[in-house]
Amino acid sequence: MAHKFFCNLLLLLLLVILITGGNSDITFNFENNCLETLWLASSPSDGDLDPQNGPGTLEIFSMPDPWTGSIWVRTKCSTNSTGYFSCQTGDCGSGAEECQGPPPIYPVTLLNFNIKQNLVSYEVSLIHGHNIAVRIQPNGGSLTGAGSGPCPAVDCIQDISNICPASLVAKNKDGVYVGCYNACDALKDPKFCQDNEYSKLFKQLCNLAHTYPGDNNPPLYKCSGAASYNITFCPVL
């Protein structure tokens, strides 16, 4: 009887592996090292990610496998007298605190991921501007595909506001700097949607981030076997 039960259990486990491809969720550790509350968002939905993250908080979240999309933070958010929720950067335009699906209003720092069968491609993208300093740090793992060795960190942790040209500055209703647009979005000229003087300016400060469409320096890293991924907002320089 026990032998039959064991065989049935083994068959059930094999069936689960066949259905899921043997995949397991990927752990992301979101740490808010900033002095202000941040609201996480994603497109498309990545599940039940808690949107509100106060200063000094750490959220451990299991990302689905497979999943391909972008994660970002919304800053300086509030609810008005009618109950409408909005943010000065990264807003979804839905009026709700939960934001999983709609793309953000630029400028915004994007964290792009492709998760498939425990392989994770990751990048920090300034292709749609910048609103927060951030670092993605794999815990362990090794590169696959175009590259070898340990999975490296990628980040943009410098103060972009110091070098953001006046024509690209995003301000709130009080005229205070809240972010920096990418020239491709702000100037509406195709010549700024490739390597240009603005992308070079951002690359000088954030050489590990991608700064214009088609930027492949550094290459898009693909990591295998990392125990988890630390995503830190406002990391220490």
mmCIF file of C-alpha atoms in Angstrom:
data_model
loop_
_atom_site.group_PDB
_atom_site.id
_atom_site.type_symbol
_atom_site.label_atom_id
_atom_site.label_comp_id
_atom_site.label_asym_id
_atom_site.label_seq_id
_atom_site.Cartn_x
_atom_site.Cartn_y
_atom_site.Cartn_z
ATOM 1 C CA MET A 1 0.000 0.000 0.000
ATOM 2 C CA ALA A 2 2.795 2.395 0.963
ATOM 3 C CA HIS A 3 4.681 1.505 -2.211
ATOM 4 C CA LYS A 4 1.605 2.304 -4.341
ATOM 5 C CA PHE A 5 1.136 5.636 -2.540
ATOM 6 C CA PHE A 6 4.805 6.533 -3.137
ATOM 7 C CA CYS A 7 4.534 5.679 -6.835
ATOM 8 C CA ASN A 8 1.396 7.800 -7.210
ATOM 9 C CA LEU A 9 3.089 10.707 -5.440
ATOM 10 C CA LEU A 10 6.125 10.397 -7.708
ATOM 11 C CA LEU A 11 3.913 10.405 -10.794
ATOM 12 C CA LEU A 12 2.122 13.516 -9.516
ATOM 13 C CA LEU A 13 5.438 15.334 -8.986
ATOM 14 C CA LEU A 14 6.613 14.390 -12.468
ATOM 15 C CA LEU A 15 3.340 15.666 -13.903
ATOM 16 C CA VAL A 16 3.779 19.009 -12.108
ATOM 17 C CA ILE A 17 7.309 19.311 -13.471
ATOM 18 C CA LEU A 18 6.108 18.598 -16.993
ATOM 19 C CA ILE A 19 3.319 21.155 -16.726
ATOM 20 C CA THR A 20 5.468 23.916 -15.204
ATOM 21 C CA GLY A 21 8.662 23.075 -17.081
ATOM 22 C CA GLY A 22 10.382 22.568 -13.737
ATOM 23 C CA ASN A 23 10.392 26.327 -13.158
ATOM 24 C CA SER A 24 10.242 28.028 -9.786
ATOM 25 C CA ASP A 25 9.508 31.631 -8.972
ATOM 26 C CA ILE A 26 12.397 34.095 -8.844
ATOM 27 C CA THR A 27 12.940 36.059 -5.606
ATOM 28 C CA PHE A 28 13.254 39.839 -5.854
ATOM 29 C CA ASN A 29 14.237 41.830 -2.753
ATOM 30 C CA PHE A 30 12.980 45.421 -3.079
ATOM 31 C CA GLU A 31 14.767 47.769 -0.674
ATOM 32 C CA ASN A 32 13.773 51.419 -0.301
ATOM 33 C CA ASN A 33 16.903 53.203 0.854
ATOM 34 C CA CYS A 34 15.397 56.602 -0.031
ATOM 35 C CA LEU A 35 14.144 59.196 2.459
ATOM 36 C CA GLU A 36 10.659 59.167 0.956
ATOM 37 C CA THR A 37 7.887 56.629 0.351
ATOM 38 C CA LEU A 38 7.925 54.960 -3.057
ATOM 39 C CA TRP A 39 5.110 53.168 -4.888
ATOM 40 C CA LEU A 40 6.069 50.169 -7.007
ATOM 41 C CA ALA A 41 4.433 49.483 -10.363
ATOM 42 C CA SER A 42 4.815 47.005 -13.195
ATOM 43 C CA SER A 43 3.723 46.396 -16.758
ATOM 44 C CA PRO A 44 2.347 43.815 -17.327
ATOM 45 C CA SER A 45 1.086 42.681 -13.923
ATOM 46 C CA ASP A 46 3.587 40.649 -11.925
ATOM 47 C CA GLY A 47 1.125 39.453 -9.291
ATOM 48 C CA ASP A 48 0.416 40.842 -5.841
ATOM 49 C CA LEU A 49 3.345 43.221 -5.459
ATOM 50 C CA ASP A 50 2.692 45.612 -2.556
ATOM 51 C CA PRO A 51 2.747 49.089 -4.145
ATOM 52 C CA GLN A 52 3.612 51.215 -1.095
ATOM 53 C CA ASN A 53 7.143 51.037 0.305
ATOM 54 C CA GLY A 54 8.145 53.420 3.069
ATOM 55 C CA PRO A 55 11.702 54.601 3.767
ATOM 56 C CA GLY A 56 13.942 51.814 5.035
ATOM 57 C CA THR A 57 11.545 49.005 4.109
ATOM 58 C CA LEU A 58 12.383 45.692 2.453
ATOM 59 C CA GLU A 59 9.845 43.693 0.443
ATOM 60 C CA ILE A 60 10.636 40.131 -0.559
ATOM 61 C CA PHE A 61 8.593 39.148 -3.588
ATOM 62 C CA SER A 62 8.364 36.005 -5.739
ATOM 63 C CA MET A 63 8.330 36.954 -9.405
ATOM 64 C CA PRO A 64 6.452 34.608 -11.734
ATOM 65 C CA ASP A 65 8.372 32.473 -14.219
ATOM 66 C CA PRO A 66 7.938 33.168 -17.094
ATOM 67 C CA TRP A 67 7.490 36.949 -17.015
ATOM 68 C CA THR A 68 8.713 39.749 -19.299
ATOM 69 C CA GLY A 69 8.138 43.391 -18.529
ATOM 70 C CA SER A 70 9.131 46.539 -16.671
ATOM 71 C CA ILE A 71 9.139 47.555 -13.011
ATOM 72 C CA TRP A 72 9.438 51.142 -11.850
ATOM 73 C CA VAL A 73 8.682 53.378 -8.886
ATOM 74 C CA ARG A 74 6.285 56.266 -8.598
ATOM 75 C CA THR A 75 7.401 59.199 -6.473
ATOM 76 C CA LYS A 76 5.718 61.949 -4.455
ATOM 77 C CA CYS A 77 2.269 60.384 -4.591
ATOM 78 C CA SER A 78 -0.881 61.604 -2.862
ATOM 79 C CA THR A 79 -4.662 61.233 -2.848
ATOM 80 C CA ASN A 80 -6.811 64.313 -3.443
ATOM 81 C CA SER A 81 -10.136 65.209 -1.841
ATOM 82 C CA THR A 82 -12.074 63.119 -4.378
ATOM 83 C CA GLY A 83 -10.001 60.006 -3.677
ATOM 84 C CA TYR A 84 -7.956 60.233 -6.891
ATOM 85 C CA PHE A 85 -4.427 58.874 -6.406
ATOM 86 C CA SER A 86 -1.632 60.426 -8.483
ATOM 87 C CA CYS A 87 2.146 60.690 -8.515
ATOM 88 C CA GLN A 88 4.544 63.354 -9.737
ATOM 89 C CA THR A 89 6.651 60.772 -11.597
ATOM 90 C CA GLY A 90 5.864 57.309 -12.948
ATOM 91 C CA ASP A 91 2.095 57.827 -12.665
ATOM 92 C CA CYS A 92 -0.202 55.250 -14.290
ATOM 93 C CA GLY A 93 -3.078 57.633 -14.971
ATOM 94 C CA SER A 94 -5.584 55.242 -13.404
ATOM 95 C CA GLY A 95 -6.245 57.190 -10.215
ATOM 96 C CA ALA A 96 -5.619 54.063 -8.137
ATOM 97 C CA GLU A 97 -2.745 53.197 -5.812
ATOM 98 C CA GLU A 98 -2.474 49.766 -7.416
ATOM 99 C CA CYS A 99 -0.658 49.983 -10.748
ATOM 100 C CA GLN A 100 -0.131 46.707 -12.586
ATOM 101 C CA GLY A 101 -0.615 46.837 -16.313
ATOM 102 C CA PRO A 102 -0.743 50.413 -17.640
ATOM 103 C CA PRO A 103 2.571 51.875 -18.848
ATOM 104 C CA PRO A 104 3.951 54.827 -16.860
ATOM 105 C CA ILE A 105 3.929 58.503 -17.669
ATOM 106 C CA TYR A 106 7.498 59.556 -18.438
ATOM 107 C CA PRO A 107 10.127 60.377 -17.273
ATOM 108 C CA VAL A 108 10.822 57.210 -15.337
ATOM 109 C CA THR A 109 13.724 54.866 -14.648
ATOM 110 C CA LEU A 110 12.734 51.425 -15.959
ATOM 111 C CA LEU A 111 13.949 48.073 -14.671
ATOM 112 C CA ASN A 112 13.423 45.604 -17.489
ATOM 113 C CA PHE A 113 13.392 41.848 -16.966
ATOM 114 C CA ASN A 114 12.913 38.718 -19.028
ATOM 115 C CA ILE A 115 12.377 35.679 -16.799
ATOM 116 C CA LYS A 116 12.175 32.295 -18.467
ATOM 117 C CA GLN A 117 13.022 28.878 -17.085
ATOM 118 C CA ASN A 118 15.074 30.328 -14.215
ATOM 119 C CA LEU A 119 17.139 32.487 -16.594
ATOM 120 C CA VAL A 120 16.855 36.210 -15.938
ATOM 121 C CA SER A 121 17.818 38.996 -18.340
ATOM 122 C CA TYR A 122 17.973 42.366 -16.589
ATOM 123 C CA GLU A 123 18.769 46.003 -17.286
ATOM 124 C CA VAL A 124 18.439 49.534 -15.943
ATOM 125 C CA SER A 125 16.967 51.665 -18.718
ATOM 126 C CA LEU A 126 17.015 55.450 -19.113
ATOM 127 C CA ILE A 127 15.383 55.159 -22.533
ATOM 128 C CA HIS A 128 12.309 56.892 -21.100
ATOM 129 C CA GLY A 129 14.150 59.185 -18.726
ATOM 130 C CA HIS A 130 15.099 59.075 -15.056
ATOM 131 C CA ASN A 131 13.249 59.581 -11.789
ATOM 132 C CA ILE A 132 15.097 57.433 -9.235
ATOM 133 C CA ALA A 133 18.565 56.074 -8.463
ATOM 134 C CA VAL A 134 18.592 52.266 -8.490
ATOM 135 C CA ARG A 135 20.794 49.169 -8.537
ATOM 136 C CA ILE A 136 20.023 45.566 -9.572
ATOM 137 C CA GLN A 137 22.390 43.128 -7.827
ATOM 138 C CA PRO A 138 22.075 39.369 -8.474
ATOM 139 C CA ASN A 139 22.988 37.229 -5.471
ATOM 140 C CA GLY A 140 25.274 34.634 -7.006
ATOM 141 C CA GLY A 141 24.604 33.045 -10.362
ATOM 142 C CA SER A 142 26.637 33.019 -13.562
ATOM 143 C CA LEU A 143 26.241 34.628 -16.958
ATOM 144 C CA THR A 144 24.984 32.607 -19.893
ATOM 145 C CA GLY A 145 24.904 33.376 -23.602
ATOM 146 C CA ALA A 146 27.086 36.354 -24.556
ATOM 147 C CA GLY A 147 29.290 36.449 -21.504
ATOM 148 C CA SER A 148 30.792 34.389 -18.712
ATOM 149 C CA GLY A 149 31.633 34.755 -15.057
ATOM 150 C CA PRO A 150 29.536 35.987 -12.131
ATOM 151 C CA CYS A 151 26.326 37.934 -12.805
ATOM 152 C CA PRO A 152 27.267 41.629 -12.419
ATOM 153 C CA ALA A 153 25.292 44.470 -10.874
ATOM 154 C CA VAL A 154 23.811 47.155 -13.123
ATOM 155 C CA ASP A 155 22.758 50.540 -11.825
ATOM 156 C CA CYS A 156 22.277 54.264 -12.207
ATOM 157 C CA ILE A 157 23.043 55.757 -8.805
ATOM 158 C CA GLN A 158 24.396 59.210 -9.640
ATOM 159 C CA ASP A 159 22.390 62.421 -9.286
ATOM 160 C CA ILE A 160 21.042 63.014 -12.792
ATOM 161 C CA SER A 161 19.539 66.356 -11.722
ATOM 162 C CA ASN A 162 23.040 67.809 -11.673
ATOM 163 C CA ILE A 163 23.507 67.295 -15.410
ATOM 164 C CA CYS A 164 19.945 67.246 -16.796
ATOM 165 C CA PRO A 165 19.721 69.884 -19.582
ATOM 166 C CA ALA A 166 17.055 72.556 -19.087
ATOM 167 C CA SER A 167 15.139 71.308 -22.147
ATOM 168 C CA LEU A 168 14.761 67.853 -20.552
ATOM 169 C CA VAL A 169 13.887 68.837 -16.966
ATOM 170 C CA ALA A 170 10.535 67.574 -15.658
ATOM 171 C CA LYS A 171 8.955 69.797 -12.994
ATOM 172 C CA ASN A 172 5.929 69.508 -10.743
ATOM 173 C CA LYS A 173 3.170 72.123 -10.548
ATOM 174 C CA ASP A 174 5.340 74.188 -8.204
ATOM 175 C CA GLY A 175 8.199 74.283 -10.710
ATOM 176 C CA VAL A 176 10.407 71.901 -8.685
ATOM 177 C CA TYR A 177 12.607 69.328 -10.436
ATOM 178 C CA VAL A 178 11.161 65.786 -10.226
ATOM 179 C CA GLY A 179 12.906 63.958 -13.088
ATOM 180 C CA CYS A 180 14.780 64.151 -16.359
ATOM 181 C CA TYR A 181 13.238 63.262 -19.728
ATOM 182 C CA ASN A 182 15.010 61.282 -22.402
ATOM 183 C CA ALA A 183 15.595 63.481 -25.455
ATOM 184 C CA CYS A 184 13.810 60.939 -27.671
ATOM 185 C CA ASP A 185 10.564 61.507 -25.717
ATOM 186 C CA ALA A 186 10.956 65.224 -25.023
ATOM 187 C CA LEU A 187 12.269 66.643 -28.285
ATOM 188 C CA LYS A 188 10.232 64.475 -30.691
ATOM 189 C CA ASP A 189 13.065 64.250 -33.197
ATOM 190 C CA PRO A 190 14.228 60.850 -34.543
ATOM 191 C CA LYS A 191 17.866 61.902 -34.371
ATOM 192 C CA PHE A 192 17.573 61.878 -30.563
ATOM 193 C CA CYS A 193 16.268 58.305 -30.553
ATOM 194 C CA GLN A 194 19.779 57.023 -31.235
ATOM 195 C CA ASP A 195 23.154 57.749 -29.709
ATOM 196 C CA ASN A 196 23.355 61.539 -29.278
ATOM 197 C CA GLU A 197 24.876 64.245 -27.106
ATOM 198 C CA TYR A 198 22.242 63.754 -24.385
ATOM 199 C CA SER A 199 22.611 59.979 -24.240
ATOM 200 C CA LYS A 200 26.389 60.410 -23.987
ATOM 201 C CA LEU A 201 25.868 62.837 -21.108
ATOM 202 C CA PHE A 202 23.787 60.297 -19.200
ATOM 203 C CA LYS A 203 26.197 57.486 -20.051
ATOM 204 C CA GLN A 204 29.066 59.416 -18.437
ATOM 205 C CA LEU A 205 27.247 59.259 -15.095
ATOM 206 C CA CYS A 206 25.485 55.905 -15.526
ATOM 207 C CA ASN A 207 27.711 53.782 -17.739
ATOM 208 C CA LEU A 208 25.937 50.544 -16.729
ATOM 209 C CA ALA A 209 22.503 51.782 -17.832
ATOM 210 C CA HIS A 210 21.081 51.832 -21.358
ATOM 211 C CA THR A 211 20.478 55.408 -22.437
ATOM 212 C CA TYR A 212 18.899 55.258 -25.929
ATOM 213 C CA PRO A 213 16.917 52.726 -28.009
ATOM 214 C CA GLY A 214 19.327 50.125 -29.346
ATOM 215 C CA ASP A 215 22.023 50.802 -26.728
ATOM 216 C CA ASN A 216 23.797 47.479 -26.093
ATOM 217 C CA ASN A 217 26.705 48.674 -23.974
ATOM 218 C CA PRO A 218 26.838 46.920 -21.592
ATOM 219 C CA PRO A 219 25.188 43.892 -23.188
ATOM 220 C CA LEU A 220 21.849 42.719 -21.854
ATOM 221 C CA TYR A 221 23.011 40.342 -19.139
ATOM 222 C CA LYS A 222 21.378 36.920 -18.746
ATOM 223 C CA CYS A 223 21.870 35.287 -15.359
ATOM 224 C CA SER A 224 21.427 31.646 -14.356
ATOM 225 C CA GLY A 225 21.348 30.245 -10.857
ATOM 226 C CA ALA A 226 21.156 33.437 -8.788
ATOM 227 C CA ALA A 227 19.644 32.843 -5.342
ATOM 228 C CA SER A 228 17.764 36.161 -5.570
ATOM 229 C CA TYR A 229 17.986 39.687 -6.973
ATOM 230 C CA ASN A 230 18.450 42.721 -4.737
ATOM 231 C CA ILE A 231 16.778 45.827 -6.196
ATOM 232 C CA THR A 232 17.821 48.856 -4.167
ATOM 233 C CA PHE A 233 16.371 52.324 -4.655
ATOM 234 C CA CYS A 234 18.682 55.201 -3.619
ATOM 235 C CA PRO A 235 21.632 52.848 -2.993
ATOM 236 C CA VAL A 236 24.668 54.217 -1.201
ATOM 237 C CA LEU A 237 27.331 55.456 -3.613
#
